[in-house]
PDB file of C-alpha atoms and ligand atoms in Angstrom:
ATOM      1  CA  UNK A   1      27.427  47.350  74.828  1.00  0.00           C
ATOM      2  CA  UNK A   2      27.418  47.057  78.499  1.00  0.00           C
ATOM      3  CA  UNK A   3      30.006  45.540  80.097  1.00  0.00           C
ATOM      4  CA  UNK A   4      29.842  43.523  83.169  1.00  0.00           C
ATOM      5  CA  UNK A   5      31.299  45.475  86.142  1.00  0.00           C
ATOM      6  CA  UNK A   6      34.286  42.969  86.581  1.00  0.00           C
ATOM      7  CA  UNK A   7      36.138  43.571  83.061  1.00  0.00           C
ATOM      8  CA  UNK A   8      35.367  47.444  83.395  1.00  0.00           C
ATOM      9  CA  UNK A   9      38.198  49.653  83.256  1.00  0.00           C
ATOM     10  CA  UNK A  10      39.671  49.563  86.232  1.00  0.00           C
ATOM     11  CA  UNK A  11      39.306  52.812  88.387  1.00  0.00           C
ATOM     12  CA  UNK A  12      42.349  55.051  88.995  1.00  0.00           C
ATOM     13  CA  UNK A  13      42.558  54.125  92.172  1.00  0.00           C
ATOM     14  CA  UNK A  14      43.813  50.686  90.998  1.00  0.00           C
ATOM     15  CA  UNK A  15      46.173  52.244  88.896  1.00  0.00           C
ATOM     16  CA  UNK A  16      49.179  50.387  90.346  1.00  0.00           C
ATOM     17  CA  UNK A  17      51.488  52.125  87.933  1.00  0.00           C
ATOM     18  CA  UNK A  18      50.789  55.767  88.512  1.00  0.00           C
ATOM     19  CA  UNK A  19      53.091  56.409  91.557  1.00  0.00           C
ATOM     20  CA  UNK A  20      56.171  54.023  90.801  1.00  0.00           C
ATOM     21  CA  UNK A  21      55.860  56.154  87.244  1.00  0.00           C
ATOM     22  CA  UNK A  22      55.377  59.275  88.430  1.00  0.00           C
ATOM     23  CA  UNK A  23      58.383  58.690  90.915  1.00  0.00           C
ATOM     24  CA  UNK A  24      60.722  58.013  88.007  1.00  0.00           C
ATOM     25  CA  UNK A  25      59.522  61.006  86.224  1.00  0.00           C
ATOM     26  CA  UNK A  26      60.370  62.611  89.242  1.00  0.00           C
ATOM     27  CA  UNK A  27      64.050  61.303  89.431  1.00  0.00           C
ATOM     28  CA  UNK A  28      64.245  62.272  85.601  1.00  0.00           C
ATOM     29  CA  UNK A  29      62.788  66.019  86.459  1.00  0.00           C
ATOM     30  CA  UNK A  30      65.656  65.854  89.081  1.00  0.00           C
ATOM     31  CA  UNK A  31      68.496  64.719  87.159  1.00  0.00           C
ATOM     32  CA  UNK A  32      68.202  67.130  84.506  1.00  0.00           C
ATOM     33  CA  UNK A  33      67.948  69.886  86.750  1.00  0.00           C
ATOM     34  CA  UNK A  34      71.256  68.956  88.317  1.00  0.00           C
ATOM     35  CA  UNK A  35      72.635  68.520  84.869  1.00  0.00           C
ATOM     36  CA  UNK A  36      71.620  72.109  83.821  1.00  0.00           C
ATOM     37  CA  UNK A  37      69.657  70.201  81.209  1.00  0.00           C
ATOM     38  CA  UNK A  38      65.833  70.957  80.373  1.00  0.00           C
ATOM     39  CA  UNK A  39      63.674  67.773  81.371  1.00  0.00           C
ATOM     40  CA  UNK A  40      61.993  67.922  78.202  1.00  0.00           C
ATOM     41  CA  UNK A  41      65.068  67.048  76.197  1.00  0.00           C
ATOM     42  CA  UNK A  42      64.982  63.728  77.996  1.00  0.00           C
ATOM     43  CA  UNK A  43      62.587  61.076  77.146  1.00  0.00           C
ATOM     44  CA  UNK A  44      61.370  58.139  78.818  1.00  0.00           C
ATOM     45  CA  UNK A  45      60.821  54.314  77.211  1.00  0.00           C
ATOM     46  CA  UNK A  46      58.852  52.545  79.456  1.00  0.00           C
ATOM     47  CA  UNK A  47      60.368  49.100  79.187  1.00  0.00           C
ATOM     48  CA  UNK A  48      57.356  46.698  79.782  1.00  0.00           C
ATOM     49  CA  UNK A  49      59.385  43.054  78.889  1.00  0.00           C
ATOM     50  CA  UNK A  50      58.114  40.696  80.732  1.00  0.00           C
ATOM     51  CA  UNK A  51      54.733  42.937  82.129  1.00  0.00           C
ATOM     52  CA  UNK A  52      51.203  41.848  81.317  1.00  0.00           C
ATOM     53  CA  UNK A  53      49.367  44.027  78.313  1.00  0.00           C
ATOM     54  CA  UNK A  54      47.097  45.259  81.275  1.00  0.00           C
ATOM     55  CA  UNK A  55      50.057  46.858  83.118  1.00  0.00           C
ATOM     56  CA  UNK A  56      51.052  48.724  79.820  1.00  0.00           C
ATOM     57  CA  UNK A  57      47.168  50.099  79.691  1.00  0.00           C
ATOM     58  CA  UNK A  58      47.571  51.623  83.150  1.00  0.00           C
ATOM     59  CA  UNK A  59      50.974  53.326  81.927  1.00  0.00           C
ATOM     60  CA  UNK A  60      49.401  54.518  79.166  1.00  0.00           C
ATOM     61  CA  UNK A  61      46.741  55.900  81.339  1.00  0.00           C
ATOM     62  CA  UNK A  62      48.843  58.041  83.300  1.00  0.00           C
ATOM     63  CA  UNK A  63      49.905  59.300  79.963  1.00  0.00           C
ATOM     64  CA  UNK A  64      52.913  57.232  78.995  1.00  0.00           C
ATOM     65  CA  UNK A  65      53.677  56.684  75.629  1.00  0.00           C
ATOM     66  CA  UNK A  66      57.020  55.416  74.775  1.00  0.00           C
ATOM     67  CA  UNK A  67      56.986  51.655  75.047  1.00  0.00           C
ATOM     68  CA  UNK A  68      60.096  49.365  74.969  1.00  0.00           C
ATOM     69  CA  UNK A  69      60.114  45.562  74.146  1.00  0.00           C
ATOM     70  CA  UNK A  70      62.697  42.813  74.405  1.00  0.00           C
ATOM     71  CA  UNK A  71      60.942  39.489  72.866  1.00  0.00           C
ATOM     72  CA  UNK A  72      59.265  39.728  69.393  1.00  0.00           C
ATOM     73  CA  UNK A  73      56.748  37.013  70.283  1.00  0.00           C
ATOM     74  CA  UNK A  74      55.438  38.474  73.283  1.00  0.00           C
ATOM     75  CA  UNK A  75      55.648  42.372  72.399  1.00  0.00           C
ATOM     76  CA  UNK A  76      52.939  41.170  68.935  1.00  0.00           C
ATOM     77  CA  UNK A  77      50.633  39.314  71.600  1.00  0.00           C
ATOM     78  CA  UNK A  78      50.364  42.367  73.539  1.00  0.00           C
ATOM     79  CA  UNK A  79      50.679  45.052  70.384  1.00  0.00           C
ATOM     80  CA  UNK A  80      47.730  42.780  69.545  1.00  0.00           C
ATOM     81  CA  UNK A  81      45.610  43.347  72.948  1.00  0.00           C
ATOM     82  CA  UNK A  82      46.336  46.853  73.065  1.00  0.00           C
ATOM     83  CA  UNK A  83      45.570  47.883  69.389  1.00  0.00           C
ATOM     84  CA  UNK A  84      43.472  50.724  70.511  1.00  0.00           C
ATOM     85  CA  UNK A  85      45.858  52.593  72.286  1.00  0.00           C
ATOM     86  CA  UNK A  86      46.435  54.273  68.532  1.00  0.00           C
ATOM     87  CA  UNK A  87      49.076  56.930  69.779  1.00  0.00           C
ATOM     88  CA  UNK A  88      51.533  54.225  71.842  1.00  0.00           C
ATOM     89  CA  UNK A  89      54.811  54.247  70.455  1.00  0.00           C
ATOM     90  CA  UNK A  90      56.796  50.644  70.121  1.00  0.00           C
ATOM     91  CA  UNK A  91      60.564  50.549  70.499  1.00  0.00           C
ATOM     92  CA  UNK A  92      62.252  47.350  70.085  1.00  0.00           C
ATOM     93  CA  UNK A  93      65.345  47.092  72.236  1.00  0.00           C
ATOM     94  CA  UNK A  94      66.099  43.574  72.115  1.00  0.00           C
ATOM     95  CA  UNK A  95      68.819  41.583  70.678  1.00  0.00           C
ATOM     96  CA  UNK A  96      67.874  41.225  66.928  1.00  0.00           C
ATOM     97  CA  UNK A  97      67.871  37.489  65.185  1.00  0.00           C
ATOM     98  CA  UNK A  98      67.620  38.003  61.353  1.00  0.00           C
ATOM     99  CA  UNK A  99      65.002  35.966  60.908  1.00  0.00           C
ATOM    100  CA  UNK A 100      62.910  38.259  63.154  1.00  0.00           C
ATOM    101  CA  UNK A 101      63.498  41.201  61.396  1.00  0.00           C
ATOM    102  CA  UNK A 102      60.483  41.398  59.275  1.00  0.00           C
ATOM    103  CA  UNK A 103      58.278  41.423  61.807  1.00  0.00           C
ATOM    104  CA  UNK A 104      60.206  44.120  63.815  1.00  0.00           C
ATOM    105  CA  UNK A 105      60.044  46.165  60.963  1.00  0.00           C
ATOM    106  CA  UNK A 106      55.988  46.143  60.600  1.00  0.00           C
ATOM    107  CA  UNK A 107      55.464  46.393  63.715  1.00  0.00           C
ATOM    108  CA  UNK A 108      57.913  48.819  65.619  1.00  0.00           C
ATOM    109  CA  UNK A 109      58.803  52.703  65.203  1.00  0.00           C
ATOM    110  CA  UNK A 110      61.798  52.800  66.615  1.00  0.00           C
ATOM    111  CA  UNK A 111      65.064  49.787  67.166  1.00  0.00           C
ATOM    112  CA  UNK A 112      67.594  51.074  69.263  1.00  0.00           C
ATOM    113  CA  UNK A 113      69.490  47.322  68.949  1.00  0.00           C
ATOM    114  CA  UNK A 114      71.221  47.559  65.792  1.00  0.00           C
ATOM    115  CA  UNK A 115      74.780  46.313  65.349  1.00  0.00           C
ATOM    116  CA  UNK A 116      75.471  44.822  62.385  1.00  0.00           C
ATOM    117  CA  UNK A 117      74.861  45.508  58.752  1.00  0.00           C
ATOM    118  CA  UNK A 118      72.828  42.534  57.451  1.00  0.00           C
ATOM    119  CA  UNK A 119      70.137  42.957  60.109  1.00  0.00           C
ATOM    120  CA  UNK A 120      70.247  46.785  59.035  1.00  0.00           C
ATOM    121  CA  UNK A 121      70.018  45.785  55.374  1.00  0.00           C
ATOM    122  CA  UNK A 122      66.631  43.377  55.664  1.00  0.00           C
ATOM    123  CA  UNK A 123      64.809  45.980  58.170  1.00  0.00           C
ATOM    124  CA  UNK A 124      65.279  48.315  55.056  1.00  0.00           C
ATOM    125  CA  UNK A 125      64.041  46.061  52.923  1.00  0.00           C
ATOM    126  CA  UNK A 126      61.080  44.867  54.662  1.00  0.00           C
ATOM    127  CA  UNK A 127      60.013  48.029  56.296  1.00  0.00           C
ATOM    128  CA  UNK A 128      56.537  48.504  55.059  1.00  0.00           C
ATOM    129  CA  UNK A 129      56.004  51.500  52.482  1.00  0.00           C
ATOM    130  CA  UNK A 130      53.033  52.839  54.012  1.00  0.00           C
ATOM    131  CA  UNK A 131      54.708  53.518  57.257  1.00  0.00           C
ATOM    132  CA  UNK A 132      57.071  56.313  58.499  1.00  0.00           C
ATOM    133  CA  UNK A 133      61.066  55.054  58.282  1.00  0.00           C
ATOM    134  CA  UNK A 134      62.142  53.134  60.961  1.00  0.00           C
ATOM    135  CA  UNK A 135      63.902  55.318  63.649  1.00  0.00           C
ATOM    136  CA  UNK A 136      66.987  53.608  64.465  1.00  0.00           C
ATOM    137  CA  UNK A 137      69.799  54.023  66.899  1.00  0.00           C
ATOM    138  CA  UNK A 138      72.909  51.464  66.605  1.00  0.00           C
ATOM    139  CA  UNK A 139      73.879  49.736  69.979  1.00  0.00           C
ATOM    140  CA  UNK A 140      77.879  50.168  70.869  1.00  0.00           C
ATOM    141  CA  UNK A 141      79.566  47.517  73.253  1.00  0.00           C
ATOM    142  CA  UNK A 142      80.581  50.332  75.098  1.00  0.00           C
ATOM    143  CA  UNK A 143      82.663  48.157  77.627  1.00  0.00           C
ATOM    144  CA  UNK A 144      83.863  45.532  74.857  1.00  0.00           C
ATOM    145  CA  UNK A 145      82.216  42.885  76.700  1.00  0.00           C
ATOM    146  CA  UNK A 146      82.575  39.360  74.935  1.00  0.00           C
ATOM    147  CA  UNK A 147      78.940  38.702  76.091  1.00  0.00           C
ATOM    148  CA  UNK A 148      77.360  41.117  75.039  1.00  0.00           C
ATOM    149  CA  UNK A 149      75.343  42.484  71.846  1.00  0.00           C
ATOM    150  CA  UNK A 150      76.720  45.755  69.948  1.00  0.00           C
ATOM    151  CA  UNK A 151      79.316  46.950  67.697  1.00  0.00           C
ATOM    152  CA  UNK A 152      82.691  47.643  68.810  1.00  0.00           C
ATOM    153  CA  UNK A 153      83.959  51.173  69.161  1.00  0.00           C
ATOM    154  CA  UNK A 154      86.577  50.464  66.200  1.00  0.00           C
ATOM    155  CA  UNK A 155      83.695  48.813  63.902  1.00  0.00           C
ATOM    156  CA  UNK A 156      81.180  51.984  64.425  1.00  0.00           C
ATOM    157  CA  UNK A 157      82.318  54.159  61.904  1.00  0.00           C
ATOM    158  CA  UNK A 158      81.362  51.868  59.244  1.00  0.00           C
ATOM    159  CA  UNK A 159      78.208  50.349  60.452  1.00  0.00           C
ATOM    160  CA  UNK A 160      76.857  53.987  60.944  1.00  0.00           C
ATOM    161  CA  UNK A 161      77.760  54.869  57.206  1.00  0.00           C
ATOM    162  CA  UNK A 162      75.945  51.494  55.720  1.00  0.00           C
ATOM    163  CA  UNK A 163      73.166  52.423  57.763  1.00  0.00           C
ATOM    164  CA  UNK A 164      72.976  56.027  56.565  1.00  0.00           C
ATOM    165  CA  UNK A 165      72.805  55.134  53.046  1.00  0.00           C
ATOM    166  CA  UNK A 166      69.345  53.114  53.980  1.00  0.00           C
ATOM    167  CA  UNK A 167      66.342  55.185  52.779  1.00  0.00           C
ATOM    168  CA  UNK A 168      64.379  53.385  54.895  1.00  0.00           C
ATOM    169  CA  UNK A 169      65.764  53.510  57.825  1.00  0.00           C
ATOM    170  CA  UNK A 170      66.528  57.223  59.819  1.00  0.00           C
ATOM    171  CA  UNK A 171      69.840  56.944  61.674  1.00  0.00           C
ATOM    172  CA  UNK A 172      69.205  58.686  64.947  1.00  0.00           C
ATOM    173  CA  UNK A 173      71.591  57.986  67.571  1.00  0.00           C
ATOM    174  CA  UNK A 174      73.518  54.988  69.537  1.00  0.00           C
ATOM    175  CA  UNK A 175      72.425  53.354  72.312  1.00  0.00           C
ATOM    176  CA  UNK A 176      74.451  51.407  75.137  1.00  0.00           C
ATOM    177  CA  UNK A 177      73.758  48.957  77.888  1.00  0.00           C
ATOM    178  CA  UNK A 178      77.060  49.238  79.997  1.00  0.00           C
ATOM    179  CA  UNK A 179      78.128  46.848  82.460  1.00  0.00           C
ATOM    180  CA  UNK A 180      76.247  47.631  85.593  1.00  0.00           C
ATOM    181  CA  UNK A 181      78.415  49.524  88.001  1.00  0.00           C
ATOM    182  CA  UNK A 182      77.365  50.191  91.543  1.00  0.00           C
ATOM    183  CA  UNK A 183      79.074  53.506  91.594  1.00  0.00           C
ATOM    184  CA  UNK A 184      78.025  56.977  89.701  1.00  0.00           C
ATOM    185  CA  UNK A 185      81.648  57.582  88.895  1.00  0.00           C
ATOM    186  CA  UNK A 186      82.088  54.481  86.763  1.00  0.00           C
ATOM    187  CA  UNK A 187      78.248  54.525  85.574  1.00  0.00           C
ATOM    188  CA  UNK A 188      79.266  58.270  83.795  1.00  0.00           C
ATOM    189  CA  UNK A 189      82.210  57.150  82.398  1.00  0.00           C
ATOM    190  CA  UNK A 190      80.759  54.315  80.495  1.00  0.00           C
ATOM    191  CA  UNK A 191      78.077  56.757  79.683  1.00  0.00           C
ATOM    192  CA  UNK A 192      80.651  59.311  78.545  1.00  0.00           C
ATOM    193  CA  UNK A 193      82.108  56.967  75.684  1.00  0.00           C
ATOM    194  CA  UNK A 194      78.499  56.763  73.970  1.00  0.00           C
ATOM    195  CA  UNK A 195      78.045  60.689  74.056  1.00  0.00           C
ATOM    196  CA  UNK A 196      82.070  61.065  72.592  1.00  0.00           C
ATOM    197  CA  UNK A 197      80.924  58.547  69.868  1.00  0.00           C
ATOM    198  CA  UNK A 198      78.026  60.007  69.149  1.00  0.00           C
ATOM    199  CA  UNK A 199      79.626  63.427  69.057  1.00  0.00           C
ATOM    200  CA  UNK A 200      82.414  62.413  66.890  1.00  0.00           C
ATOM    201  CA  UNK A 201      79.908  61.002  64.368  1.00  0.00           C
ATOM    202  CA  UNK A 202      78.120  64.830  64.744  1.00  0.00           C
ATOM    203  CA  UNK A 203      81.521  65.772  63.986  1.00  0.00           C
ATOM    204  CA  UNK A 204      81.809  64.026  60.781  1.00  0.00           C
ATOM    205  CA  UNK A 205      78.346  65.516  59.455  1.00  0.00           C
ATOM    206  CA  UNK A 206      75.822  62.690  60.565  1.00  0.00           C
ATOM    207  CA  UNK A 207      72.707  64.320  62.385  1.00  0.00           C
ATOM    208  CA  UNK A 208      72.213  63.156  65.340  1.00  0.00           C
ATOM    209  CA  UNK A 209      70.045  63.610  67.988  1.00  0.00           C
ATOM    210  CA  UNK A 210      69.989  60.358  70.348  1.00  0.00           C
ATOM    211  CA  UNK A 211      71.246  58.588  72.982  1.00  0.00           C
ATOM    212  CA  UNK A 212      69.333  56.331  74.209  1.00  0.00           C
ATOM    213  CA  UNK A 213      71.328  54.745  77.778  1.00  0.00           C
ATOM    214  CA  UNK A 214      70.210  54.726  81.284  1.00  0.00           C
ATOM    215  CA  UNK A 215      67.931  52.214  82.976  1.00  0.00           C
ATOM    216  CA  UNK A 216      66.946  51.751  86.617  1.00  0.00           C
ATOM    217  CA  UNK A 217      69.676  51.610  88.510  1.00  0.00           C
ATOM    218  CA  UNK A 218      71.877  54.083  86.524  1.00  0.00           C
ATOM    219  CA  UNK A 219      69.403  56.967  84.579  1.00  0.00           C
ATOM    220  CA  UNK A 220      70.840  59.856  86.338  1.00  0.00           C
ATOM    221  CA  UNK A 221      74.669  59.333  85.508  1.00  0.00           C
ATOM    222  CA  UNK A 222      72.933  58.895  82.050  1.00  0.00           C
ATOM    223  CA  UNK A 223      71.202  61.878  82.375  1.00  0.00           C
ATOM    224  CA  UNK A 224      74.452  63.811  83.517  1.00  0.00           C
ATOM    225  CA  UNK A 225      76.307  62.826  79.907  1.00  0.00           C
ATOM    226  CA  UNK A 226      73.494  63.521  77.640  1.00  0.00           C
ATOM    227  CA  UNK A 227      70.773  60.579  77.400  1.00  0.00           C
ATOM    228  CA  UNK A 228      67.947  61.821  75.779  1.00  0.00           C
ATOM    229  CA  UNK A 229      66.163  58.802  76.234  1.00  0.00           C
ATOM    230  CA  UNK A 230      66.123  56.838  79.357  1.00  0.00           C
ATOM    231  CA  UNK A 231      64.907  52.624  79.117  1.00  0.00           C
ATOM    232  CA  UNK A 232      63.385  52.475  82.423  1.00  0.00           C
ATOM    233  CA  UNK A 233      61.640  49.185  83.477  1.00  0.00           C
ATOM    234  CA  UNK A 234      61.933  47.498  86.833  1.00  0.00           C
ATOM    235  CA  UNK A 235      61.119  51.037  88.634  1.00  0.00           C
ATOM    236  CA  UNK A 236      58.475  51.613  87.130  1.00  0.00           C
ATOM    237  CA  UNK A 237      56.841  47.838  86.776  1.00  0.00           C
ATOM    238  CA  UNK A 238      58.006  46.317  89.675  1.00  0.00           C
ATOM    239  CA  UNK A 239      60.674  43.275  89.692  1.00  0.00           C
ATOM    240  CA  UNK A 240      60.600  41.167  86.714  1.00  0.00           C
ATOM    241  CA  UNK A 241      59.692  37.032  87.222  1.00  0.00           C
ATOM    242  CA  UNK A 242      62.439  35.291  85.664  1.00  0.00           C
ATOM    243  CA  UNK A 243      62.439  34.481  81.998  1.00  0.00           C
TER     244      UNK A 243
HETATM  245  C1  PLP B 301      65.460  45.289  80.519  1.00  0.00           C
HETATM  246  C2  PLP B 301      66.117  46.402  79.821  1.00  0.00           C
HETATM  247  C3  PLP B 301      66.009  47.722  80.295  1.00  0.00           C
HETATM  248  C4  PLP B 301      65.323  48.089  81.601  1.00  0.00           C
HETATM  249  O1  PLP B 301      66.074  47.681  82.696  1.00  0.00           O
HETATM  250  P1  PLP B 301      65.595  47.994  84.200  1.00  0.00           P
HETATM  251  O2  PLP B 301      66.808  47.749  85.008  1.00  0.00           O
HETATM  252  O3  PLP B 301      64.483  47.042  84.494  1.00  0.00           O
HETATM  253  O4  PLP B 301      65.142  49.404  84.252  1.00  0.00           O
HETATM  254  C5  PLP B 301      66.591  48.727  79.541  1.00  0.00           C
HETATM  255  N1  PLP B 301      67.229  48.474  78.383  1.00  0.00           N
HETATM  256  C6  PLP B 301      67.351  47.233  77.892  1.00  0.00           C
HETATM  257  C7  PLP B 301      68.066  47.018  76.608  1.00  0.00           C
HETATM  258  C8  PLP B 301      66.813  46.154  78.599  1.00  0.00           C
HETATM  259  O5  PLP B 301      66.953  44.925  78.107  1.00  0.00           O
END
């Protein structure tokens, strides 16, 4: 079918994406180097809340993959308009209502939000069988703020072993959102707790190999204690319109 010139693809030089993206990729390259780590070990979500399904196509282009999503209702609109991207991968990083959680668990491959066992229990139960386990990490309230979303420290323990025992679901690491902190100092010691949790749970025979923290402002102190995946939005997507 022929296409009129004005929906074609658009040509790379409109590609809006491909030097805010490659500049993070950059920083990443960067940060693991000065971390001694190996930049492959370190993985970026793309974290398109809020973006139109056409900027996610140009990310994609520039061979993005990793995908992360805040708002059920507007991550299945543009799931749905960008269906033929078959190899994009869909994390959900959102707060998690339970009444949601059926449709998170058809339509995502990895949650990095969980923190408490109920939700846990029905994304189990409603993950499809044809598909692959979910890949889950639990998200820690790393600063104990009353605000915010995430087990405690003290509650951890527990919610990883309920979550363990879930054949449908593949425990793979915690994930934090700390309190933003203007200062590397305090950024890696926030980060620091989430890698000591994670590595006591190692301790205790759980394999584990994630940690997903670090975002714009703060990926290379996350890189420096251990992320190995990085949610990085507003630097690569520009400033987000208010929701
Ligand atoms: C929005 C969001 C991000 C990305 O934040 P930026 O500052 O735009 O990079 C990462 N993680 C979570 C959980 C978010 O909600």
């Amino acid at each position: 079918m022929q296409l009129p010139t004005s929906n074609s693809t658009p040509a790379i030089s409109s590609n809006t994406i491909a030097d805010p993206l490659a500049k993070v990729t950059a920083r990443i390259q960067h940060a693991a180097e000065v971390a001694g780590r190996n930049a492959e070990t370190v993985r970026l979500i793309a974290v398109s809340k809020t973006q139109l399904a056409e900027a996610v196509a140009q990310a994609y282009a520039c061979g993005q993959r990793d995908f992360g999503e805040n708002y059920l209702q507007e991550a299945l609109e543009k799931q749905a308009a960008l269906t033929h991207l078959r190899d994009i991968v869909w994390h959900f990083i959102g707060p998690i209502q339970s009444n949601k959680t059926r449709a998170i668990a058809e339509n995502f491959a990895w949650i990095h939000s969980i923190d408490r066992e109920k939700v846990a229990q029905r994304l189990n139960d409603q993950r499809p069988a044809d598909l692959a386990p979910l890949q889950v990490c639990l998200q820690v309230n790393i600063d104990d703020e009353t605000t915010k979303s995430g087990t405690s420290l003290a509650e951890l323990p527990a919610l990883a072993k309920a979550v363990n025992q879930l054949p449908r679901l593949q425990l793979r690491g915690l994930m934090a959102l700390p309190a933003a902190a203007n200062n590397a100092d305090r950024q890696r010691l926030a980060f620091a707790k989430l890698r000591q949790a994670l590595q006591s749970l190692q301790a205790q025979g759980y394999v584990l190999d994630t940690l997903s923290m670090g975002m714009s402002g703060d990926m290379a102190a996350a890189i420096a204690e251990g992320a190995t995946m990085v949610r990085v939005g507003t630097d690569i997507f520009g400033v987000r319109s208010q929701k």
